[in-house]
XYZ file of N, CA and C in Angstrom:
363
model
N -40.632 18.355 41.838
C -39.511 18.904 41.672
C -40.302 20.015 40.102
N -40.272 20.751 39.113
C -40.155 21.742 38.484
C -39.492 20.677 37.758
N -40.812 20.246 36.196
C -39.662 19.577 34.838
C -40.782 20.819 34.083
N -39.760 20.872 33.615
C -39.776 21.432 32.660
C -40.364 20.373 30.306
N -40.848 20.900 29.854
C -40.707 19.552 28.937
C -40.644 21.150 27.274
N -39.758 20.502 26.756
C -39.771 21.387 25.171
C -40.487 20.752 24.074
N -40.837 21.760 23.164
C -41.186 20.433 21.903
C -40.792 21.615 20.796
N -41.064 21.136 19.428
C -41.521 21.954 18.155
C -40.270 22.456 17.325
N -39.123 21.271 17.559
C -38.664 21.340 16.738
C -38.295 20.240 15.505
N -36.922 20.192 14.886
C -37.448 19.459 13.704
C -36.061 19.947 12.320
N -35.838 19.310 11.102
C -35.265 20.122 10.897
C -36.491 20.616 9.807
N -35.308 21.509 8.936
C -34.951 23.000 8.510
C -34.176 23.299 7.724
N -34.960 24.066 6.330
C -33.513 24.264 5.118
C -32.837 25.892 5.557
N -31.578 26.505 5.441
C -31.250 27.168 5.718
C -32.591 28.223 5.446
N -32.204 29.563 5.897
C -33.460 30.465 6.431
C -34.723 29.509 6.532
N -34.990 28.709 6.980
C -36.320 28.376 7.582
C -36.995 29.406 8.889
N -37.404 29.343 9.463
C -38.400 28.842 10.501
C -38.488 27.939 11.992
N -38.594 27.701 12.982
C -39.527 27.030 14.265
C -39.704 27.541 14.832
N -41.204 27.188 14.874
C -41.518 27.808 16.559
C -41.402 26.436 17.978
N -40.573 26.949 18.653
C -40.531 26.625 19.768
C -41.715 26.371 20.972
N -41.423 25.137 22.141
C -42.459 25.475 23.359
C -42.658 25.140 24.827
N -42.076 25.831 25.594
C -41.894 25.138 26.659
C -43.073 25.257 27.847
N -43.470 23.715 28.202
C -44.434 23.961 29.479
C -44.061 23.386 30.187
N -44.388 23.648 31.947
C -43.825 23.143 32.714
C -45.228 21.802 33.221
N -44.803 20.547 34.001
C -46.181 19.715 34.128
C -46.114 19.688 35.757
N -46.939 20.013 36.477
C -47.157 19.834 37.390
C -46.919 21.109 38.017
N -45.953 22.283 38.114
C -46.232 23.405 38.915
C -47.233 24.554 37.270
N -46.924 25.793 38.200
C -46.881 26.830 37.004
C -45.563 27.832 36.436
N -45.630 28.174 35.454
C -44.435 29.192 35.421
C -44.032 30.884 35.039
N -46.129 30.526 35.980
C -46.007 32.808 35.662
C -45.118 32.773 36.992
N -44.277 32.110 37.871
C -43.660 33.777 38.150
C -42.031 33.480 37.882
N -41.586 32.822 37.264
C -40.617 32.656 37.227
C -39.865 33.220 35.572
N -38.941 33.550 34.954
C -38.376 34.287 34.198
C -37.838 32.661 33.150
N -38.277 32.683 32.442
C -37.612 31.134 30.968
C -35.991 31.602 30.669
N -35.800 30.615 30.738
C -34.306 30.989 29.783
C -34.573 29.646 28.485
N -34.414 30.179 27.009
C -33.936 29.435 26.434
C -32.536 28.313 25.773
N -32.391 27.331 26.036
C -30.850 27.220 25.805
C -30.332 26.083 24.928
N -29.528 26.171 25.023
C -28.337 24.965 23.474
C -27.671 24.650 23.887
N -27.310 23.327 22.669
C -26.008 22.660 23.159
C -26.413 22.304 22.179
N -25.540 22.209 20.902
C -24.548 21.612 20.176
C -23.152 20.716 20.041
N -23.181 20.159 19.291
C -22.433 18.661 19.199
C -20.979 19.503 19.944
N -19.868 18.869 20.873
C -19.073 19.344 21.302
C -19.775 20.411 21.657
N -20.090 21.282 22.183
C -20.257 22.601 22.800
C -20.647 22.394 23.966
N -20.274 23.824 25.146
C -20.996 23.788 25.950
C -22.233 23.986 25.646
N -23.746 24.269 26.806
C -24.751 24.248 27.146
C -24.062 26.013 27.393
N -25.095 26.887 26.642
C -25.234 28.582 25.644
C -26.695 29.277 26.182
N -26.804 29.729 26.795
C -28.353 30.698 27.023
C -28.823 31.688 26.218
N -29.046 31.401 25.243
C -29.802 32.195 23.649
C -30.754 33.310 24.251
N -31.280 33.271 24.592
C -33.176 33.819 25.700
C -33.392 32.784 26.478
N -33.929 35.432 27.097
C -34.789 34.861 28.201
C -35.857 36.268 28.119
N -37.272 35.540 29.547
C -37.754 36.235 29.254
C -38.402 36.685 30.810
N -38.328 37.146 31.125
C -38.818 37.643 32.759
C -39.844 37.571 33.161
N -40.343 37.088 34.574
C -40.948 36.382 35.111
C -42.805 37.156 34.309
N -43.039 38.495 34.255
C -44.290 39.526 33.562
C -44.381 39.799 32.149
N -43.118 39.448 31.389
C -43.113 38.765 29.633
C -42.074 40.777 29.164
N -42.095 41.405 30.798
C -42.047 42.430 29.642
C -40.419 43.106 28.954
N -39.394 42.273 29.554
C -37.655 42.123 29.303
C -37.397 41.126 28.443
N -36.781 40.815 27.909
C -35.629 39.939 27.007
C -34.495 40.328 26.846
N -34.502 38.580 26.725
C -32.745 39.154 26.761
C -32.134 38.071 25.348
N -30.750 38.245 25.223
C -31.045 37.418 23.473
C -29.528 37.990 23.264
N -28.463 36.582 22.872
C -27.813 36.138 22.646
C -26.983 37.084 21.837
N -25.655 37.341 21.493
C -25.555 38.364 19.894
C -26.189 37.420 18.579
N -25.587 35.937 18.985
C -25.219 35.019 18.145
C -27.484 35.222 17.649
N -28.289 35.499 18.219
C -29.694 35.297 17.619
C -30.291 36.642 18.013
N -29.795 37.410 17.398
C -29.724 39.091 18.302
C -30.701 39.648 16.863
N -32.185 39.367 16.784
C -32.752 39.731 15.445
C -33.117 38.146 15.093
N -33.143 37.720 15.103
C -33.655 37.197 14.872
C -35.191 35.832 15.168
N -33.979 35.994 16.860
C -35.400 35.007 17.298
C -35.503 35.813 18.261
N -37.134 35.260 18.734
C -38.001 36.083 19.803
C -38.582 34.644 20.722
N -38.495 35.639 21.850
C -39.498 35.145 22.603
C -40.347 35.564 24.093
N -41.266 34.466 23.394
C -42.814 35.285 24.093
C -43.042 34.549 25.490
N -44.489 34.897 25.521
C -44.761 33.961 27.151
C -46.496 33.684 26.960
N -47.555 32.748 26.829
C -48.302 33.247 27.340
C -48.616 32.546 28.949
N -50.310 32.702 29.542
C -50.559 31.389 30.537
C -49.665 30.196 30.417
N -50.161 29.448 28.851
C -49.550 28.178 29.402
C -48.259 28.012 28.368
N -47.189 28.683 28.349
C -46.071 29.000 27.782
C -45.128 29.427 27.678
N -44.262 28.529 27.199
C -42.919 30.109 26.696
C -42.875 28.843 25.252
N -42.158 30.570 24.166
C -42.039 29.820 23.719
C -41.074 30.640 22.540
N -41.037 29.626 21.834
C -38.817 30.524 20.753
C -39.017 30.609 19.550
N -39.772 31.810 19.207
C -40.086 31.756 17.730
C -37.986 32.193 16.585
N -37.501 31.243 15.653
C -36.422 31.271 15.435
C -36.978 30.963 13.853
N -36.946 32.141 13.943
C -36.010 32.297 11.884
C -35.066 32.784 10.882
N -34.690 32.811 10.043
C -33.276 33.213 9.607
C -32.510 32.315 10.132
N -33.158 30.916 10.196
C -32.143 29.321 10.512
C -30.735 29.480 9.899
N -29.727 28.990 10.599
C -28.657 28.670 9.941
C -27.799 27.201 9.991
N -26.872 27.117 9.954
C -26.432 26.124 10.524
C -26.017 25.555 11.361
N -25.389 27.349 12.283
C -24.927 27.462 13.379
C -25.893 26.446 14.700
N -26.740 27.144 13.682
C -28.593 26.850 14.886
C -28.825 25.560 15.520
N -27.887 24.533 14.516
C -28.241 23.029 14.269
C -28.225 22.833 16.438
N -29.078 22.472 17.224
C -28.437 22.239 18.368
C -29.755 21.046 19.333
N -29.651 20.876 20.460
C -30.458 20.261 21.449
C -30.825 21.597 22.235
N -32.181 22.374 21.759
C -33.055 22.789 22.867
C -33.873 22.585 23.898
N -32.974 23.865 25.206
C -33.780 23.361 26.393
C -34.296 24.344 26.732
N -35.055 24.255 27.765
C -35.953 25.810 28.451
C -35.616 24.987 29.867
N -34.843 26.174 30.286
C -34.927 26.056 32.132
C -35.525 27.874 33.007
N -36.187 27.723 34.453
C -36.916 28.653 34.832
C -35.914 29.287 36.093
N -35.856 30.411 36.103
C -34.531 30.652 37.194
C -36.134 31.722 37.922
N -35.364 32.328 38.777
C -36.029 33.719 39.360
C -36.426 33.891 39.006
N -37.511 35.537 38.823
C -37.890 36.560 38.712
C -37.195 36.779 37.152
N -36.430 37.057 37.492
C -35.838 37.924 35.860
C -34.636 37.565 35.357
N -34.256 38.285 34.542
C -33.147 37.574 33.648
C -32.066 37.460 34.155
N -30.912 37.391 33.867
C -30.301 35.799 33.330
C -31.036 34.259 33.822
N -30.770 33.884 33.201
C -32.036 32.284 33.820
C -30.521 31.382 34.288
N -29.540 31.702 34.007
C -28.164 30.680 33.849
C -27.749 31.640 35.346
N -27.191 30.470 36.616
C -27.255 30.665 37.871
C -27.894 30.668 38.992
N -29.389 30.690 38.149
C -31.439 31.004 39.266
C -31.399 29.733 38.634
N -30.745 28.475 38.232
C -31.660 27.944 37.446
C -32.502 27.023 38.353
N -34.084 26.661 39.200
C -34.233 25.795 39.201
C -34.884 24.625 38.279
N -34.854 23.559 39.077
C -35.521 22.736 39.145
C -34.890 21.141 38.265
N -35.144 20.168 37.914
C -33.902 19.668 36.378
C -34.199 20.799 35.009
N -33.470 19.196 34.493
C -33.226 19.790 33.113
C -34.547 18.681 31.950
N -35.329 19.601 30.605
C -35.733 18.671 30.404
C -35.684 17.792 29.626
N -35.825 17.746 28.654
C -35.201 16.546 27.431
C -34.630 17.163 26.107
N -35.123 18.050 25.888
C -34.237 18.598 25.100
C -35.589 18.469 23.596
N -35.585 19.499 22.895
C -35.627 19.051 21.160
C -35.193 19.567 20.706
N -34.940 18.724 19.493
C -33.410 18.301 18.482
C -34.124 19.983 17.357
N -33.013 20.644 17.373
C -33.107 21.189 15.926
C -31.872 21.123 14.874
N -32.075 20.861 13.430
C -31.607 20.486 12.416
C -31.505 21.019 11.637
N -30.563 21.841 11.009
C -30.749 23.143 9.998
C -30.116 22.686 9.201
N -30.478 23.027 8.131
C -29.698 21.533 6.481
C -30.382 21.785 5.139
N -28.508 21.374 4.393
C -29.428 21.884 2.855
C -29.292 20.876 2.046
């Protein structure tokens, strides 16, 4: 079964940056769109970005547009997060779907453990 592993989270001050990575164990992600999701305490999990199979199209939630950038290479999918603020505090997950975005509704495999991001002042 497709299993994804996230890394790169941590503690950061407002205005800071982090780069998250998503890798698959035992399977390749090259034929899947990959979405980044986040879940803050007491809130539902939301899809914040998506990149399609070929890396030619990306989608972003309004709350992160202009600050977050997703990209991919043959080894992993990344989420560059800039200008972080307290509302970005959450556990971040990646998930694979079909060839095109969005991933939500087409997710395959199981959720990974996530990587926590905490923005504090």
